[in-house]
Coordinates of C-alpha atoms in Angstrom, one line a residue:
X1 CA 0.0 0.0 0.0
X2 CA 3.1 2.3 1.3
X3 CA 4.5 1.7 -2.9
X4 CA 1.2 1.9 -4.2
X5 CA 0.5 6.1 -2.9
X6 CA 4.1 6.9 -3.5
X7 CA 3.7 5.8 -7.1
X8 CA 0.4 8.0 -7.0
X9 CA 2.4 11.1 -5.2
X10 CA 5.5 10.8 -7.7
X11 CA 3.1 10.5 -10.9
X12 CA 1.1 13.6 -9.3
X13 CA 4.2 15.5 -9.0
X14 CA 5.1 14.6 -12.3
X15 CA 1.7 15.8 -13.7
X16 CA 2.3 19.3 -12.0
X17 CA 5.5 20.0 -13.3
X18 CA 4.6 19.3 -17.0
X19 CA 1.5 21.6 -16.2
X20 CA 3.0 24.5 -14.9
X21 CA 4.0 27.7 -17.1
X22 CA 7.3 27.6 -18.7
X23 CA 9.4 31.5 -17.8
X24 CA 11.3 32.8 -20.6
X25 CA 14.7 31.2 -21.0
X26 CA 18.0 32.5 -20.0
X27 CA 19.6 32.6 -23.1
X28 CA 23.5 33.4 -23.5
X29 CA 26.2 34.2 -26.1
X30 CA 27.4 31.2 -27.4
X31 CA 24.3 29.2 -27.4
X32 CA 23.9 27.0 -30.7
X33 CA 21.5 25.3 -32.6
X34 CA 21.8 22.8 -35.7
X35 CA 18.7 22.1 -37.6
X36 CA 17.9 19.7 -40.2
X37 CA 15.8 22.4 -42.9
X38 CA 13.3 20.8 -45.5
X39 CA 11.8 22.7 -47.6
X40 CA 8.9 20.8 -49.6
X41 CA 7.1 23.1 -52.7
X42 CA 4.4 22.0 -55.2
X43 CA 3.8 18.6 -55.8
X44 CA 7.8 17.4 -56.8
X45 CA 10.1 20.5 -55.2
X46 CA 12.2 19.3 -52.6
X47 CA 15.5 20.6 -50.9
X48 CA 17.1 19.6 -47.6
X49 CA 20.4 21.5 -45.8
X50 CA 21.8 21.7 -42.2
X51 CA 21.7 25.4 -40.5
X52 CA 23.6 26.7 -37.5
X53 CA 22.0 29.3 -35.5
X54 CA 24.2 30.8 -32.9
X55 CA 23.7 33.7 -30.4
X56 CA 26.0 36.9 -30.8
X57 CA 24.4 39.3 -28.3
X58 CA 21.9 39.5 -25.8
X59 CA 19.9 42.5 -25.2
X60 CA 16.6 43.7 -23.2
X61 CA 14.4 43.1 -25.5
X62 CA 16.4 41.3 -28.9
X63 CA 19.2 39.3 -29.7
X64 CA 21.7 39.1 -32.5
X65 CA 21.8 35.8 -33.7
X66 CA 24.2 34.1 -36.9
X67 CA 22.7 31.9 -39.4
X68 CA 24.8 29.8 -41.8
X69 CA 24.2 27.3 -43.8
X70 CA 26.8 24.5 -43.3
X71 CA 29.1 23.7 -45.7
X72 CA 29.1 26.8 -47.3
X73 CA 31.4 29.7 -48.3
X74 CA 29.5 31.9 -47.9
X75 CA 29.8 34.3 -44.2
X76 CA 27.0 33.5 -42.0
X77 CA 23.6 36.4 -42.1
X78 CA 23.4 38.1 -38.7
X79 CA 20.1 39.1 -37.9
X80 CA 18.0 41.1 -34.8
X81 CA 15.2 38.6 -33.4
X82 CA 13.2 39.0 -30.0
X83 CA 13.9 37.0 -27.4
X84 CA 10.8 35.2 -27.6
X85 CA 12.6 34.3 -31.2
X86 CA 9.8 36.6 -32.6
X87 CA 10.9 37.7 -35.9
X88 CA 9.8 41.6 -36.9
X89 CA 10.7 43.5 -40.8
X90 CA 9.1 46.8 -42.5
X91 CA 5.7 47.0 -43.3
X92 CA 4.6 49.8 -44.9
X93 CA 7.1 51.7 -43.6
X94 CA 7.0 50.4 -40.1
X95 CA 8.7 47.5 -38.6
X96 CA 6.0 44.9 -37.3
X97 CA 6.1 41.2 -35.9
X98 CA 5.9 38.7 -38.5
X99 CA 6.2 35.6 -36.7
X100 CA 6.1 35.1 -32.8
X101 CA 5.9 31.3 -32.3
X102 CA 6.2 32.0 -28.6
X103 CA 4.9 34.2 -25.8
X104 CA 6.2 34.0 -22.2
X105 CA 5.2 32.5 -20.1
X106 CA 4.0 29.3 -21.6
X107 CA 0.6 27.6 -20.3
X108 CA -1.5 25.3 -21.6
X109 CA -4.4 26.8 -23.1
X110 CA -2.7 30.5 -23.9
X111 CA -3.6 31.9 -26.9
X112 CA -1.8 35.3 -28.9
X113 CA -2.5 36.4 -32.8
X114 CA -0.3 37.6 -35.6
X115 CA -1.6 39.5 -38.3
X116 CA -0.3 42.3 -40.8
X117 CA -1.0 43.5 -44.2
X118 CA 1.3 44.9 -46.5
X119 CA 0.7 47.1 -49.5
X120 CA 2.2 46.1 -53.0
X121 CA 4.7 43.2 -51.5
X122 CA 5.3 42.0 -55.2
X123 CA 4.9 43.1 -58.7
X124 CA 1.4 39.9 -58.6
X125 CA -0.3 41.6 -55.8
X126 CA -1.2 45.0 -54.9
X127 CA -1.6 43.9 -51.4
X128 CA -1.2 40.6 -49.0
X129 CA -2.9 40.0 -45.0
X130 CA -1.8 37.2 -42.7
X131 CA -3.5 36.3 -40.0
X132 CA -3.1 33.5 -37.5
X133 CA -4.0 32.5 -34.3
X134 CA -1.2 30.7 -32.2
X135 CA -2.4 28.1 -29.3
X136 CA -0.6 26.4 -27.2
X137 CA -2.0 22.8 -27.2
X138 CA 0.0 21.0 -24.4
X139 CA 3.0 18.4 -23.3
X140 CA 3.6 15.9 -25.8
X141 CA 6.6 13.7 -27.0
X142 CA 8.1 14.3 -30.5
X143 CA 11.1 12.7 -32.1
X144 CA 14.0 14.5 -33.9
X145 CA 17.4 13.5 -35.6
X146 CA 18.5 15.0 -31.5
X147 CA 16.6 12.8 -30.0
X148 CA 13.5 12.1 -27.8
X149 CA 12.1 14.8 -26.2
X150 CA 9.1 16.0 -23.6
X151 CA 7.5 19.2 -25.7
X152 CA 5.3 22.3 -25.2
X153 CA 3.4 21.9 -28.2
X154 CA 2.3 25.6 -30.0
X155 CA -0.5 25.3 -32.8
X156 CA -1.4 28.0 -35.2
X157 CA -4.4 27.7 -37.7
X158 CA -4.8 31.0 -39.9
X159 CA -5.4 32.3 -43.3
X160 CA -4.0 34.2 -46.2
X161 CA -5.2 36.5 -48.9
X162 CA -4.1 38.4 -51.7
X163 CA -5.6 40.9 -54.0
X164 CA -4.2 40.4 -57.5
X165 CA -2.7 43.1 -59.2
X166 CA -4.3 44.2 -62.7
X167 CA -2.2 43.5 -66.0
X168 CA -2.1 43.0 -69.4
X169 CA -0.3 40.4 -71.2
X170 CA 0.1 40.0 -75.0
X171 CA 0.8 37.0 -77.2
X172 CA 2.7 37.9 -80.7
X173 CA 3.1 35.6 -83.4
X174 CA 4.0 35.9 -87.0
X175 CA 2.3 34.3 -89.8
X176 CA 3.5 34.0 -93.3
X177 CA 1.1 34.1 -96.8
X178 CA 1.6 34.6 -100.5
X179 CA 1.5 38.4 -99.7
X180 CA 4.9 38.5 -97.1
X181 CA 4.3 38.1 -93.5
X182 CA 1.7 39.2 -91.2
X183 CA 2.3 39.8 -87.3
X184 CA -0.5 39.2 -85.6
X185 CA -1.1 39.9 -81.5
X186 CA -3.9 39.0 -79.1
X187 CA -3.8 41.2 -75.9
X188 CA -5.6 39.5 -72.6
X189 CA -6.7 42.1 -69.5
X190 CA -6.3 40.9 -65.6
X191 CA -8.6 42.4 -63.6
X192 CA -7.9 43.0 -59.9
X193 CA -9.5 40.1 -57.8
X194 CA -8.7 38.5 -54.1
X195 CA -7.8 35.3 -53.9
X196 CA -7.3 33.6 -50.4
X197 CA -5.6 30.5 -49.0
X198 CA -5.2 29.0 -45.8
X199 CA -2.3 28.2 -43.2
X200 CA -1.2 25.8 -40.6
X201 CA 2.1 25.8 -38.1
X202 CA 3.5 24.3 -35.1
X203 CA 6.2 24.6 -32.3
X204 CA 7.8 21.7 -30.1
X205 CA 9.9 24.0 -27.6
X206 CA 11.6 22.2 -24.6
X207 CA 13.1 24.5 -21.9
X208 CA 16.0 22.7 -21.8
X209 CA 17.2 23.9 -25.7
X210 CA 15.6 27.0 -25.0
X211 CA 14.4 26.7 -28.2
X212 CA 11.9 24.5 -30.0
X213 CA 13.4 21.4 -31.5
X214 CA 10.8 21.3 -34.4
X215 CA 9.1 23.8 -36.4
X216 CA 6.4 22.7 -39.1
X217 CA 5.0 25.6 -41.5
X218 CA 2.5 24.7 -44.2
X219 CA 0.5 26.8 -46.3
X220 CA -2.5 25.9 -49.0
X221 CA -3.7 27.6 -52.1
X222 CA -7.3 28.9 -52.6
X223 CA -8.5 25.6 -53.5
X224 CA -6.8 23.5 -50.3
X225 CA -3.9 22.4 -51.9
X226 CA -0.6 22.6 -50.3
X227 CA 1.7 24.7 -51.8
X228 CA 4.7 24.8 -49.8
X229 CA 6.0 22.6 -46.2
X230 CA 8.9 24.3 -44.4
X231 CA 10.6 22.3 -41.9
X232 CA 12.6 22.6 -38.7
X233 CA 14.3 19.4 -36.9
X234 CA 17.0 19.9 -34.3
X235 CA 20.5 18.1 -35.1
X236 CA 22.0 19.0 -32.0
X237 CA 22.8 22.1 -29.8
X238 CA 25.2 23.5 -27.3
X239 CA 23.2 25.4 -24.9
X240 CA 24.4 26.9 -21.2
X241 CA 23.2 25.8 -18.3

């Protein structure tokens, strides 16, 4: 009976730990990352390569962090990320979060939102919104080229949409009679429409990498196709203590 309530005590303990809210992590110069990157496009597009993240600086509110791709020549891009590993660029003349995959502290149950719009992003579309709602679902296990490891799992369901810019394209061809040749051209008009998609992400972070040790990002076209996967699995990692 004595082993039978200390079984119960030590698997209620257990229980509370993986329940309570996870703090920011103390992150440090030095720390490193290797991830295993896949990126996965249209029905046949497929590319795989290793990437080493490293932390330069640590500041208030950001960090400097090096990227490079390994086995390359190529000098490694440094770039300003929150420490939340939020990532923020210009938008419409403003700099604005474009991806926060995690808000401290973590709970089961928490929820946050990401959304922006931004005016003429490419010559196809005059204007593009992305909004998403981040959740985060839970402890679960989840299994990388690192190893096994106990996760606080983030979802994110959300949505895209585009309005198209207007254009005109025209088709010229030649054509050749008894009289000499003819050109001939056939001009077609693209009217501004919105066209829509949706998207899907998730996060594994364990407090011990002080990062997440997978990163799934998938997004579908307007008819529910999937258009592009982008991949993060952790290799390995040098973190402090």
């Amino acid at each position: 009976m004595v082993g039978r309530w200390c079984f119960v005590a030590v698997g209620m303990w257990c229980g509370a730990v993986f329940a309570e809210s996870l703090p920011a992590p103390a992150l440090k110069a030095g720390d490193n990352w290797v991830y295993v990157d896949t990126v996965e496009t249209g029905p046949q597009g497929w590319s795989r390569k290793n990437e080493s993240i490293t932390v330069e600086r640590v500041d208030a509110d950001s960090m400097l962090v090096s990227i490079r791709q390994e086995g390359s020549t190529q000098p490694p891009v440094e770039r300003l990320v929150g420490r939340d590993w939020s990532r923020s660029r210009d938008i419409n003349g403003t700099q604005q979060v474009v991806n926060r995959p995690l808000v401290f502290p973590l709970s089961s149950g928490k929820k946050w939102r990401v959304e922006y719009t931004e005016a003429n992003p490419n010559r196809q579309h005059t204007s593009e919104t992305f909004s998403s709602e981040l959740t985060v679902v839970g402890w679960e296990d989840v299994q990388v080229p690192a190893g096994s490891f106990r996760a606080m799992k983030i979802e994110a369901q959300g949505q895209w949409s585009a309005v198209v810019a207007p254009a005109v394209s025209t088709d010229s061809h030649g054509q050749v009679d008894a009289g000499g040749a003819v050109s001939l051209s056939q001009s077609q008009v693209t009217r501004p429409r919105t066209t829509s998609g949706r998207m899907y992400k998730a996060f594994w972070y364990v407090p011990e990498q002080k990062r997440f040790v997978k990163a799934v990002e998938e997004y579908y076209d307007s008819k529910g196709v999937r258009s592009s996967r982008y991949t993060e699995e952790l290799q390995s990692s040098k973190v402090s203590g």
